[in-house]
Short mmCIF file of N, CA and C in Angstrom, two decimals:
data_model
loop_
_atom_site.label_atom_id
_atom_site.label_comp_id
_atom_site.label_asym_id
_atom_site.label_seq_id
_atom_site.Cartn_x
_atom_site.Cartn_y
_atom_site.Cartn_z
N UNK A 1 -134.11 211.68 37.79
CA UNK A 1 -134.98 212.79 37.96
C UNK A 1 -134.91 213.89 36.79
N UNK A 2 -136.22 214.46 37.02
CA UNK A 2 -136.82 215.29 35.94
C UNK A 2 -136.03 216.78 36.71
N UNK A 3 -135.71 217.60 35.80
CA UNK A 3 -135.41 218.83 36.14
C UNK A 3 -135.83 219.64 37.45
N UNK A 4 -137.25 219.51 37.52
CA UNK A 4 -138.11 219.59 38.55
C UNK A 4 -137.72 219.31 40.09
N UNK A 5 -137.34 217.73 39.69
CA UNK A 5 -137.09 217.52 41.12
C UNK A 5 -135.68 217.94 41.73
N UNK A 6 -134.70 217.92 40.70
CA UNK A 6 -133.63 218.56 41.37
C UNK A 6 -133.39 219.79 41.40
N UNK A 7 -134.36 221.14 40.91
CA UNK A 7 -134.67 221.69 41.59
C UNK A 7 -135.20 221.75 42.93
N UNK A 8 -135.91 220.76 43.32
CA UNK A 8 -136.78 220.76 44.47
C UNK A 8 -135.44 220.34 45.48
N UNK A 9 -134.69 219.24 45.11
CA UNK A 9 -133.50 218.73 46.02
C UNK A 9 -132.68 219.85 46.32
N UNK A 10 -132.35 220.59 45.13
CA UNK A 10 -131.06 221.40 45.51
C UNK A 10 -131.22 222.95 45.86
N UNK A 11 -132.81 223.44 45.60
CA UNK A 11 -132.89 224.78 45.93
C UNK A 11 -132.53 225.57 44.61
N UNK A 12 -132.51 225.14 43.71
CA UNK A 12 -131.62 225.69 42.67
C UNK A 12 -133.07 225.93 41.44
N UNK A 13 -133.21 227.48 41.22
CA UNK A 13 -134.25 227.42 39.98
C UNK A 13 -134.11 226.85 38.85
N UNK A 14 -135.49 226.57 38.48
CA UNK A 14 -135.41 225.36 37.31
C UNK A 14 -134.66 225.95 36.01
N UNK A 15 -135.02 227.48 35.80
CA UNK A 15 -134.50 228.48 34.50
C UNK A 15 -133.00 228.28 34.76
N UNK A 16 -132.52 228.38 36.11
CA UNK A 16 -130.81 228.31 36.48
C UNK A 16 -130.20 227.15 35.97
N UNK A 17 -131.15 225.79 36.40
CA UNK A 17 -130.39 224.80 35.84
C UNK A 17 -130.57 224.04 34.28
N UNK A 18 -131.78 224.92 33.70
CA UNK A 18 -131.55 225.04 32.04
C UNK A 18 -130.28 225.48 31.84
N UNK A 19 -130.53 226.75 32.43
CA UNK A 19 -129.29 228.05 31.42
C UNK A 19 -127.71 227.18 32.10
N UNK A 20 -127.75 226.58 33.36
CA UNK A 20 -126.30 225.74 33.22
C UNK A 20 -126.10 224.65 32.65
N UNK A 21 -127.03 224.16 32.54
CA UNK A 21 -127.26 222.65 31.26
C UNK A 21 -126.86 223.05 29.93
N UNK A 22 -127.32 224.77 29.56
CA UNK A 22 -127.14 224.79 27.94
C UNK A 22 -125.93 225.55 27.97
N UNK A 23 -125.16 226.08 29.02
CA UNK A 23 -123.78 226.67 28.87
C UNK A 23 -122.74 225.91 29.26
N UNK A 24 -123.21 224.71 29.88
CA UNK A 24 -122.29 223.37 30.80
C UNK A 24 -121.49 224.77 31.75
N UNK A 25 -122.08 225.51 32.25
CA UNK A 25 -121.27 226.39 33.29
C UNK A 25 -121.01 225.66 34.46
N UNK A 26 -122.26 224.85 35.03
CA UNK A 26 -122.06 224.76 36.37
C UNK A 26 -123.53 223.47 36.32
N UNK A 27 -123.41 222.73 37.81
CA UNK A 27 -124.61 221.96 37.68
C UNK A 27 -124.35 220.59 37.54
N UNK A 28 -125.31 219.61 38.31
CA UNK A 28 -125.08 218.55 37.80
C UNK A 28 -124.63 218.02 36.27
N UNK A 29 -124.44 216.91 36.02
CA UNK A 29 -124.69 216.12 34.76
C UNK A 29 -126.29 215.60 34.52
N UNK A 30 -126.56 215.84 33.15
CA UNK A 30 -127.53 215.60 32.51
C UNK A 30 -127.63 214.79 31.29
N UNK A 31 -128.50 214.64 30.88
CA UNK A 31 -128.87 213.99 29.82
C UNK A 31 -130.42 214.09 29.11
N UNK A 32 -130.23 213.77 27.88
CA UNK A 32 -131.68 213.60 27.54
C UNK A 32 -131.87 212.59 26.48
N UNK A 33 -133.34 212.29 26.89
CA UNK A 33 -133.81 210.83 26.79
C UNK A 33 -134.73 211.31 25.67
N UNK A 34 -134.99 211.34 24.70
CA UNK A 34 -136.03 212.08 23.77
C UNK A 34 -136.24 213.29 23.93
N UNK A 35 -137.28 213.60 24.22
CA UNK A 35 -137.21 215.31 24.61
C UNK A 35 -136.83 215.49 25.79
N UNK A 36 -136.68 215.24 26.73
CA UNK A 36 -136.45 215.20 28.24
C UNK A 36 -135.40 215.43 28.59
N UNK A 37 -135.10 215.92 29.47
CA UNK A 37 -133.81 216.34 30.24
C UNK A 37 -134.17 215.44 31.67
N UNK A 38 -132.94 214.41 31.74
CA UNK A 38 -133.11 213.87 33.10
C UNK A 38 -131.54 214.02 33.90
N UNK A 39 -132.01 213.63 35.17
CA UNK A 39 -130.68 213.39 35.97
C UNK A 39 -130.57 212.46 36.50
N UNK A 40 -128.83 211.87 36.74
CA UNK A 40 -129.00 210.42 37.71
C UNK A 40 -129.20 210.93 38.73
N UNK A 41 -129.64 210.24 39.57
CA UNK A 41 -129.68 210.41 41.11
C UNK A 41 -128.07 210.69 41.85
N UNK A 42 -127.39 209.71 41.59
CA UNK A 42 -126.13 209.69 41.82
C UNK A 42 -125.15 210.56 41.82
N UNK A 43 -125.33 210.97 39.98
CA UNK A 43 -124.89 212.28 39.25
C UNK A 43 -125.12 213.85 40.28
N UNK A 44 -126.51 213.54 40.79
CA UNK A 44 -126.95 214.81 41.78
C UNK A 44 -126.36 214.70 42.53
N UNK A 45 -126.09 213.75 43.47
CA UNK A 45 -125.64 213.61 44.98
C UNK A 45 -123.86 214.08 45.10
N UNK A 46 -123.31 213.79 43.91
CA UNK A 46 -122.10 213.58 43.87
C UNK A 46 -121.83 215.22 43.57
N UNK A 47 -122.31 215.98 42.79
CA UNK A 47 -122.60 217.41 42.73
C UNK A 47 -122.51 218.10 43.57
N UNK A 48 -123.66 217.69 44.29
CA UNK A 48 -123.72 218.17 45.75
C UNK A 48 -122.86 217.97 46.40
N UNK A 49 -122.12 216.86 46.76
CA UNK A 49 -120.73 217.07 47.52
C UNK A 49 -119.95 217.55 47.04
N UNK A 50 -119.94 218.20 46.09
CA UNK A 50 -118.56 218.52 45.25
C UNK A 50 -118.78 220.12 45.56
N UNK A 51 -119.97 220.37 45.67
CA UNK A 51 -120.20 222.17 46.24
C UNK A 51 -120.05 221.93 47.74
N UNK A 52 -120.41 220.91 48.25
CA UNK A 52 -120.43 221.55 49.70
C UNK A 52 -118.43 221.55 50.56
N UNK A 53 -118.03 220.62 49.15
CA UNK A 53 -116.34 220.54 49.04
C UNK A 53 -115.73 221.58 49.03
N UNK A 54 -116.79 222.41 48.01
CA UNK A 54 -115.72 223.65 47.46
C UNK A 54 -116.27 224.78 47.87
N UNK A 55 -117.22 224.91 49.01
CA UNK A 55 -117.50 226.11 49.97
C UNK A 55 -116.62 225.72 51.26
N UNK A 56 -116.54 224.54 51.58
CA UNK A 56 -115.90 224.27 52.84
C UNK A 56 -114.49 225.00 52.61
N UNK A 57 -113.71 224.54 51.36
CA UNK A 57 -112.39 225.06 51.14
C UNK A 57 -112.20 226.44 51.08
N UNK A 58 -113.14 227.21 50.34
CA UNK A 58 -113.09 228.53 50.65
C UNK A 58 -113.27 229.23 51.85
N UNK A 59 -114.08 228.63 52.85
CA UNK A 59 -114.19 229.24 54.04
C UNK A 59 -113.21 229.16 54.76
N UNK A 60 -112.56 227.96 54.72
CA UNK A 60 -111.46 227.34 55.61
C UNK A 60 -110.36 228.74 54.97
N UNK A 61 -109.94 228.91 53.58
CA UNK A 61 -109.44 229.56 52.92
C UNK A 61 -109.12 230.91 53.53
N UNK A 62 -110.32 231.72 53.45
CA UNK A 62 -110.98 232.92 54.16
C UNK A 62 -110.59 232.93 55.58
N UNK A 63 -110.77 231.91 56.19
CA UNK A 63 -110.72 232.04 57.79
C UNK A 63 -109.35 232.36 57.75
N UNK A 64 -108.12 231.43 57.22
CA UNK A 64 -106.99 231.29 57.16
C UNK A 64 -106.28 233.05 56.78
N UNK A 65 -106.98 233.69 56.17
CA UNK A 65 -106.87 234.66 55.66
C UNK A 65 -107.22 236.06 57.00
N UNK A 66 -108.02 235.42 57.57
CA UNK A 66 -108.55 236.50 59.10
C UNK A 66 -109.68 236.71 58.87
N UNK A 67 -110.84 236.52 58.08
CA UNK A 67 -111.91 236.70 57.70
C UNK A 67 -112.66 236.04 59.00
N UNK A 68 -113.13 237.38 59.91
CA UNK A 68 -113.65 236.58 61.10
C UNK A 68 -115.32 236.34 60.79
N UNK A 69 -116.28 236.38 59.94
CA UNK A 69 -117.07 235.82 59.73
C UNK A 69 -116.97 234.14 59.72
N UNK A 70 -116.12 233.95 58.70
CA UNK A 70 -115.44 233.03 57.84
C UNK A 70 -115.21 232.00 59.26
N UNK A 71 -114.12 232.88 60.06
CA UNK A 71 -113.87 231.90 61.70
C UNK A 71 -115.21 231.41 62.27
N UNK A 72 -116.04 232.43 62.60
CA UNK A 72 -117.19 232.22 63.25
C UNK A 72 -117.82 231.02 62.48
N UNK A 73 -117.84 230.94 61.10
CA UNK A 73 -118.58 229.62 60.78
C UNK A 73 -117.73 228.19 61.37
N UNK A 74 -116.56 228.39 61.02
CA UNK A 74 -115.72 226.97 61.10
C UNK A 74 -115.99 226.42 62.66
N UNK A 75 -115.82 227.64 63.61
CA UNK A 75 -116.12 227.63 65.11
C UNK A 75 -117.40 226.73 65.52
N UNK A 76 -118.29 227.57 64.83
CA UNK A 76 -119.54 226.70 65.21
C UNK A 76 -119.75 225.45 64.65
N UNK A 77 -119.43 224.53 63.52
CA UNK A 77 -118.97 223.64 63.19
C UNK A 77 -118.06 222.71 64.03
N UNK A 78 -117.14 223.39 64.79
CA UNK A 78 -116.21 222.51 65.24
C UNK A 78 -114.87 222.70 64.68
N UNK A 79 -114.62 223.44 63.87
CA UNK A 79 -113.48 222.97 62.90
C UNK A 79 -112.43 224.12 63.20
N UNK A 80 -111.11 224.09 63.61
CA UNK A 80 -109.88 224.28 64.29
C UNK A 80 -109.41 225.20 62.64
N UNK A 81 -109.17 226.35 62.64
CA UNK A 81 -108.11 227.04 61.72
C UNK A 81 -106.82 227.09 62.69
N UNK A 82 -105.92 226.60 61.64
CA UNK A 82 -104.37 226.83 61.76
C UNK A 82 -104.06 227.61 61.00
#
């Protein structure tokens, strides 16, 4: 996938993806083929899945700490917080 395709699929701006790539700060794994930056579709999908898991765990932790907004999000999705 091109960086533009990844931007469309993830909703992340192209400059942000370039920054993450240069700093290795975040973002899906990428590779260079000649002068072109490319992403494997499977790597992008795996990275998206990781982000969903991180957000979910943060939301659960916040709900357990009594954050009412986090509790409301989890209740909307049918997740019980113990």
